[in-house]
Amino acid sequence: MDSILVRGGQRLNGRIPISGAKNACLTLMPAALLCDEPLTLTNAPRLSDIRTMAALLESLGCEVAALQQGRVLVVGAERIANHRADYEIVRKMRASILVLGPMLARDGHAEVSLPGGCAIGARPVDLHLAGLEAMGAELDLRDGYVHAKAPRGLRGADFTFPMVSVGATENLLMAATLAKGTTRLINAAREPEIVDLARCLRRMGAQIAGEGTDTIEIQGVARLSGATHPVVTDRIELGTYMLAPAITGGEVELLGGKRELVEAFAERLEVAGIEVADTADGLRVSRQNGRIRPVDVVTAPHPGFPTDLQAQMMALLTLADGVSHLEERIFENRFMHAPELARMGAHIEVHGGTATVTGVERLRGAPVMATDLRASVSLILAGLAAEGETRVARVYHLDRGYERVEEKLSACGARIERITEKAA
Ligand code: EPU
């Protein structure tokens, strides 16, 4: 299994191009199931999660072509040949549940394996199911699968989410585009990935208003058509690489970055003493001298501080001049990086959903491993600033969400390489 070896202590200077968003692409690809013409996605990221979604769509009878080394994806669903999303694929990636709404809306039936829990929490899909039921779907949970039917098609409905869910908003938004009548999604997620999905669906002929606010209104149409759509910039990759010069010192320009994608996060960075400036091509982040200041962070749905940047922010705050508190409000088990950071010399105490981080003057390299992708990259960030060598195992987590992490960081002066273990 591959690992990443980081020799810490280099200041970073240079430029890092930011890719298209994994989590946007993972909902845009299943949107292709809504129509019989191809959907072309440009600016696609090259990640193992994207390949997993491609494999899932192929298993349903779609044709998926990766052009320009995977930068452009063409997904064609002329006909859905198989309406069953198998456990073998769904268990690898929870976003697989996003094929449910589109298949049901287009053909009136679908079977999708229930995803089960994962390292960061239980992560149920009850809101996806309740919303589809409100739109007239008949659901039966058996053998670990959701068996969904809507023989007369889905119908528009008002659905109020009891809590904000990105995935459930996406599933219902897609389903509602082909439902009869008007759907109003109330207390909907407002993430940039939702806005991107709505824009793509509109290019396909959907009638949608209000994306980016907490109420989205969708007027169902009889059919959608093919379209070409550029995937929005990955705000989590952006935020992650903004933390690289913040933790090591130096100055890095994030090409394609936009402050509006990471406003709450950028504001916390500035409170920590990091400079963030707009440039013609993106964002420039720098820390010249002096310690990092402690800050408190509370994760929340967009436009709040993203849970997907909490682990990386914790890596920064392990080196702050004082005590920081990080409160995780989205996933109950998302502090798995804390004990690994502690092995590098960090002082972190976790009580319930809050981590108290007492900054130390230096971290020391160590062999570490992580159980999810954001935790893995937080260990790489810590390794960049630590004295000596850090070896991050289980790199397959990283490859789910970060394209060429070692190339992007070494281009800025980091000493980082991938160690490929040969099979015996
Ligand atoms: N929830 C329910 N019932 C549901 C759906 C969600 O209780 O039916 C709960 C979840 O357990 C969680 C909260 O609601 O406590 C929010 O979950 P949400 O549905 O918003 O998350 P998601 O759609 O499963 C997406 C991203 C995650 C990101 C979260 C929160 C994708 C593919 N995944 O997950 O990304 O953390 O939104 O922003 O878009 C990552 O990229 O590392 C990642 C985990």
XYZ file of C-alpha atoms and ligand atoms in Angstrom:
468
model
C 0.000 0.000 0.000
C 1.324 3.458 -0.877
C 2.288 5.992 1.733
C 3.358 9.619 1.622
C 6.672 10.653 3.095
C 7.040 14.282 4.188
C 10.274 15.853 5.399
C 9.073 18.908 7.252
C 10.446 22.351 7.905
C 10.381 23.969 4.446
C 8.602 27.276 3.943
C 6.323 27.046 0.932
C 6.333 29.518 -1.929
C 4.721 29.211 -5.315
C 1.430 28.537 -7.014
C -1.056 25.679 -6.739
C -3.828 25.104 -9.278
C -7.138 24.114 -7.667
C -9.150 21.354 -9.346
C -12.879 20.952 -9.910
C -14.852 19.938 -6.832
C -15.091 16.260 -5.972
C -18.390 16.708 -4.171
C -19.914 18.732 -7.012
C -18.789 16.207 -9.624
C -20.224 13.346 -7.554
C -23.703 14.841 -7.818
C -23.367 16.182 -11.380
C -22.508 12.727 -12.758
C -25.752 11.052 -11.564
C -27.701 14.052 -12.919
C -26.963 12.506 -16.325
C -29.422 9.726 -15.413
C -32.239 12.256 -15.781
C -32.096 12.353 -19.572
C -31.314 10.269 -22.633
C -28.708 12.655 -24.042
C -25.094 12.941 -22.868
C -24.036 15.311 -20.113
C -20.506 16.675 -20.561
C -18.672 17.842 -17.469
C -15.530 19.908 -17.935
C -13.004 20.755 -15.173
C -13.600 17.319 -13.619
C -11.150 16.267 -10.896
C -9.141 13.058 -11.395
C -9.894 11.127 -8.253
C -10.694 7.594 -7.231
C -14.164 8.641 -5.973
C -14.964 9.916 -9.454
C -13.876 6.578 -10.924
C -16.098 4.815 -8.393
C -19.090 6.926 -9.457
C -18.261 6.196 -13.115
C -18.214 2.469 -12.339
C -21.567 2.741 -10.557
C -23.142 4.583 -13.503
C -21.694 2.025 -15.921
C -23.231 -0.745 -13.841
C -26.603 0.936 -14.439
C -26.035 0.917 -18.196
C -24.569 4.403 -18.697
C -21.652 5.088 -20.979
C -18.939 7.111 -19.299
C -16.057 8.487 -21.349
C -13.099 10.226 -19.730
C -11.489 12.644 -22.213
C -8.434 14.881 -21.896
C -6.836 12.598 -19.293
C -10.014 12.621 -17.228
C -10.494 16.406 -17.200
C -13.681 16.021 -19.246
C -16.318 13.412 -18.489
C -19.113 12.538 -20.854
C -21.907 10.581 -19.201
C -24.584 9.148 -21.468
C -27.702 7.457 -20.115
C -29.624 6.824 -23.316
C -31.386 4.043 -21.448
C -31.060 2.866 -17.863
C -30.532 -0.854 -18.381
C -30.256 -1.841 -14.716
C -32.032 0.000 -11.900
C -30.163 -1.650 -9.038
C -27.165 0.067 -7.396
C -25.296 -2.795 -5.849
C -23.937 -2.949 -2.313
C -20.473 -3.798 -3.648
C -20.151 -0.278 -5.091
C -22.368 1.670 -2.689
C -20.399 0.469 0.357
C -17.258 2.048 -1.107
C -18.804 5.455 -1.433
C -21.855 6.928 0.261
C -22.482 9.412 -2.560
C -23.818 6.406 -4.507
C -27.214 7.119 -2.909
C -27.425 10.081 -5.327
C -28.491 7.774 -8.171
C -31.771 7.044 -6.358
C -33.653 10.297 -7.026
C -32.741 10.555 -10.729
C -33.559 6.908 -11.572
C -36.866 7.082 -9.733
C -37.801 10.380 -11.366
C -36.990 9.174 -14.864
C -38.235 5.582 -14.879
C -40.455 5.280 -11.807
C -38.411 2.623 -10.060
C -34.974 2.017 -8.518
C -33.214 -0.191 -6.013
C -30.248 1.210 -4.168
C -28.239 -0.443 -1.426
C -28.291 1.395 1.907
C -24.803 2.811 2.415
C -24.308 2.037 6.119
C -22.045 4.023 8.451
C -18.528 5.240 7.874
C -15.499 6.388 9.835
C -16.846 9.874 10.530
C -20.292 8.890 11.794
C -23.504 6.924 11.364
C -24.648 9.033 8.405
C -28.213 7.817 7.819
C -30.153 8.538 4.594
C -33.578 8.969 6.205
C -33.975 12.517 4.873
C -33.379 11.396 1.281
C -36.098 8.787 1.748
C -38.587 11.025 3.580
C -38.305 13.640 0.831
C -38.917 11.103 -1.938
C -41.912 9.749 -0.020
C -43.306 13.270 0.218
C -43.081 13.324 -3.592
C -45.196 10.191 -3.813
C -42.571 7.441 -3.902
C -43.409 4.104 -2.307
C -40.405 2.791 -0.441
C -39.689 -0.587 0.979
C -36.492 -1.328 2.921
C -35.534 -4.960 2.531
C -32.306 -6.997 2.313
C -30.238 -3.864 2.915
C -31.737 -2.167 -0.130
C -34.214 0.655 -0.683
C -36.790 -0.591 -3.179
C -38.424 2.552 -4.559
C -41.418 2.850 -6.859
C -43.385 5.706 -8.315
C -45.487 4.007 -10.981
C -47.339 7.180 -11.922
C -44.232 9.346 -11.611
C -43.150 11.636 -8.809
C -45.251 14.672 -7.975
C -44.148 18.043 -6.710
C -44.412 18.631 -2.955
C -43.319 20.968 -0.193
C -40.649 19.292 1.885
C -39.058 20.844 4.956
C -35.742 19.326 5.980
C -35.636 18.859 9.760
C -31.858 19.342 9.509
C -29.696 20.595 6.679
C -28.386 17.836 4.426
C -26.261 18.389 1.356
C -26.853 14.959 -0.168
C -30.607 14.879 0.509
C -30.995 18.350 -0.999
C -29.139 17.147 -4.101
C -31.174 13.947 -4.441
C -34.501 15.760 -4.090
C -33.457 18.634 -6.326
C -32.614 16.188 -9.115
C -35.792 14.164 -8.587
C -38.001 17.273 -8.571
C -36.827 18.407 -12.014
C -38.962 15.662 -13.606
C -41.812 15.565 -11.051
C -45.294 16.764 -11.956
C -45.883 20.230 -10.539
C -43.942 22.400 -8.139
C -41.579 21.257 -5.402
C -40.372 23.522 -2.641
C -37.356 22.347 -0.650
C -37.387 24.266 2.622
C -34.351 24.457 4.936
C -32.339 23.228 1.954
C -28.532 23.102 1.948
C -26.860 26.194 0.477
C -23.424 24.774 -0.367
C -21.701 25.925 -3.590
C -22.051 22.332 -4.842
C -25.854 22.705 -4.655
C -25.678 25.954 -6.600
C -23.480 24.233 -9.185
C -25.913 21.328 -9.520
C -28.854 23.722 -9.988
C -26.924 25.598 -12.681
C -26.157 22.375 -14.521
C -29.762 21.160 -14.276
C -30.932 24.500 -15.636
C -28.603 24.074 -18.625
C -30.332 20.717 -19.128
C -33.702 22.484 -19.236
C -34.839 22.310 -15.595
C -36.777 25.160 -14.006
C -35.205 26.007 -10.669
C -35.095 29.144 -8.521
C -33.608 29.966 -5.148
C -30.502 27.760 -5.102
C -27.977 29.158 -2.632
C -30.832 30.233 -0.317
C -32.642 27.978 2.156
C -35.685 27.547 -0.104
C -35.344 26.055 -3.569
C -38.350 25.990 -5.867
C -38.474 23.560 -8.759
C -41.100 23.483 -11.471
C -41.102 19.975 -12.929
C -40.677 19.561 -16.694
C -41.506 16.604 -18.948
C -37.946 15.979 -20.105
C -34.402 17.255 -19.821
C -31.733 17.324 -22.499
C -27.962 17.001 -22.709
C -25.669 19.890 -21.789
C -22.068 20.884 -21.126
C -21.191 22.196 -17.700
C -17.907 23.167 -15.960
C -17.519 21.723 -12.450
C -17.179 24.447 -9.795
C -13.784 24.912 -8.045
C -13.151 22.581 -5.118
C -13.494 24.833 -2.060
C -12.205 22.117 0.269
C -9.079 21.520 -1.794
C -8.709 25.313 -1.907
C -8.997 25.644 1.871
C -6.620 22.740 2.420
C -3.887 24.318 0.302
C -4.529 27.742 1.849
C -3.412 26.094 5.078
C -0.094 24.920 3.605
C 1.730 28.301 3.654
C -0.224 29.166 6.801
C 1.326 26.274 8.692
C 4.847 26.379 7.185
C 5.206 30.119 6.585
C 5.726 31.492 3.094
C 3.405 32.661 0.352
C 1.310 30.596 -2.044
C -1.141 31.652 -4.739
C -4.115 29.325 -5.179
C -5.022 29.490 -8.848
C -8.754 29.531 -9.492
C -9.509 30.155 -5.810
C -12.290 32.546 -4.893
C -12.850 33.984 -1.459
C -16.638 33.687 -1.730
C -16.229 29.882 -1.769
C -14.410 29.862 1.581
C -15.537 33.076 3.279
C -16.108 31.724 6.814
C -12.868 29.753 6.692
C -10.820 32.690 5.317
C -12.164 34.895 8.096
C -10.949 32.408 10.757
C -7.539 32.203 9.050
C -7.213 35.967 9.204
C -8.058 35.942 12.913
C -5.255 33.378 13.271
C -2.887 35.955 11.756
C -2.709 34.598 8.207
C -2.942 37.029 5.293
C -5.464 36.257 2.569
C -5.669 38.490 -0.520
C -7.509 38.327 -3.847
C -5.339 38.238 -6.970
C -6.202 38.357 -10.656
C -5.907 34.560 -10.882
C -7.083 33.417 -7.478
C -6.166 33.930 -3.837
C -2.812 34.584 -2.208
C -2.150 33.305 1.282
C 0.894 34.227 3.316
C 2.424 34.106 6.748
C 5.749 35.830 7.019
C 6.808 35.770 10.648
C 5.414 35.289 14.083
C 3.322 32.596 15.739
C -0.127 31.568 14.660
C -2.834 33.008 16.908
C -5.396 30.659 18.492
C -8.975 30.812 17.199
C -12.223 29.064 18.013
C -14.021 27.195 15.256
C -17.567 25.834 15.100
C -18.478 23.769 12.044
C -21.866 24.426 10.456
C -23.650 24.014 7.140
C -22.675 26.553 4.471
C -22.118 29.502 4.786
C -20.632 28.393 8.126
C -17.184 26.895 8.676
C -17.084 23.607 6.684
C -16.709 20.331 8.550
C -14.517 19.192 5.656
C -11.848 21.722 6.743
C -12.011 21.071 10.474
C -9.208 18.457 10.576
C -6.878 20.609 8.479
C -7.610 23.687 10.633
C -6.807 21.628 13.708
C -3.371 20.839 12.251
C -2.695 24.583 11.988
C -3.924 25.322 15.496
C -1.657 22.690 17.069
C 1.096 25.293 16.473
C -0.837 28.353 17.701
C 0.299 30.579 20.536
C -2.467 29.618 22.974
C -5.635 27.557 23.323
C -8.177 26.990 20.520
C -11.497 25.174 20.615
C -12.919 23.297 17.642
C -16.534 22.280 17.908
C -17.769 19.691 15.386
C -21.495 19.999 14.838
C -22.017 17.986 11.619
C -20.449 14.557 12.226
C -20.238 12.953 15.655
C -17.000 11.073 15.127
C -14.829 13.431 13.173
C -11.833 13.808 15.493
C -9.952 10.671 14.462
C -7.010 12.844 13.433
C -6.582 14.175 16.996
C -4.774 11.124 18.430
C -2.549 10.949 15.340
C -1.646 14.644 15.644
C -0.911 13.946 19.321
C 1.649 11.339 18.195
C 3.415 14.217 16.469
C 3.541 16.190 19.717
C 0.250 18.111 19.562
C -1.737 18.762 22.761
C -5.382 17.995 22.082
C -8.184 16.984 24.415
C -11.472 15.819 22.989
C -14.647 15.942 25.062
C -17.802 15.064 23.173
C -18.019 17.258 20.105
C -15.308 19.716 21.154
C -11.544 19.495 20.788
C -9.383 21.783 22.905
C -6.040 22.380 21.261
C -3.213 23.887 23.267
C -0.609 25.107 20.834
C 2.939 23.786 21.043
C 6.116 25.360 19.647
C 6.929 22.485 17.357
C 5.620 19.201 16.034
C 7.858 16.190 15.444
C 7.530 13.824 12.494
C 6.108 10.351 13.127
C 4.526 7.452 11.261
C 0.779 8.177 11.231
C -2.355 6.990 9.524
C -5.882 8.200 9.102
C -9.319 6.804 8.617
C -10.760 9.361 6.236
C -9.618 11.711 3.588
C -9.702 15.041 5.397
C -7.948 13.510 8.406
C -5.216 12.151 6.100
C -4.499 15.497 4.542
C -4.435 17.163 7.964
C -1.549 14.832 8.840
C 0.279 15.868 5.667
C -0.147 19.529 6.609
C 1.183 18.799 10.091
C 4.077 16.875 8.531
C 5.020 19.876 6.371
C 5.591 21.921 9.512
C 7.031 19.173 11.725
C 10.687 18.508 12.407
C 11.909 15.353 10.703
C 10.012 12.744 8.757
C 6.304 12.006 8.752
C 5.049 8.972 6.928
C 1.306 8.986 6.256
C -0.027 5.495 5.593
C -3.288 4.483 3.888
C -2.895 6.941 1.064
C -5.934 5.531 -0.697
C -8.003 7.842 1.505
C -6.130 10.827 0.076
C -6.527 9.654 -3.498
C -10.297 9.784 -3.030
C -10.219 13.544 -2.787
C -6.859 15.122 -3.618
C -5.412 15.009 -7.091
C -1.593 14.717 -7.223
C -1.131 16.055 -3.697
C 2.601 15.403 -3.683
C 3.140 17.168 -7.034
C 1.117 20.205 -6.062
C 2.985 20.648 -2.779
C 6.481 19.825 -4.057
C 6.060 22.474 -6.766
C 6.029 24.977 -3.875
C 9.173 23.620 -2.265
C 7.749 20.921 0.006
C 9.824 17.773 0.421
C 7.140 15.209 -0.116
C 7.034 11.972 -2.060
C 4.863 8.959 -2.593
C 6.383 5.661 -1.537
C 4.983 2.803 -3.549
C 5.264 -0.557 -1.823
C 5.780 -3.315 -4.281
C 3.546 -6.321 -3.822
C 5.588 -9.228 -2.466
N -28.074 13.227 7.891
C -29.122 12.539 8.425
N -30.011 11.950 7.565
C -29.870 12.045 6.207
C -28.798 12.768 5.669
C -27.891 13.362 6.534
O -29.265 12.449 9.640
O -30.719 11.479 5.493
C -27.083 13.866 8.790
C -25.685 13.305 8.633
O -25.486 12.119 9.362
C -24.832 14.454 9.115
C -25.628 15.677 8.653
O -26.953 15.215 8.431
O -24.757 14.457 10.505
C -25.132 16.335 7.397
O -24.945 15.375 6.381
P -25.092 15.695 4.835
O -26.217 14.924 4.284
O -25.097 17.180 4.659
O -23.724 15.130 4.282
P -23.501 14.275 2.959
O -24.340 14.787 1.860
O -23.547 12.830 3.297
C -21.648 15.845 2.005
C -20.219 15.697 1.565
C -19.334 15.468 2.779
C -19.497 16.662 3.719
C -20.970 16.849 4.096
C -21.225 18.067 4.958
C -20.478 14.700 -0.617
C -20.282 13.538 -1.500
N -20.125 14.569 0.662
O -21.979 14.626 2.654
O -17.999 15.428 2.297
O -18.728 16.463 4.886
O -21.763 16.969 2.892
O -20.808 19.215 4.321
O -20.917 15.755 -1.078
C -15.732 14.800 2.272
O -15.665 15.268 1.113
O -14.698 14.492 2.940
C -17.038 14.618 2.882
C -17.239 13.796 3.911
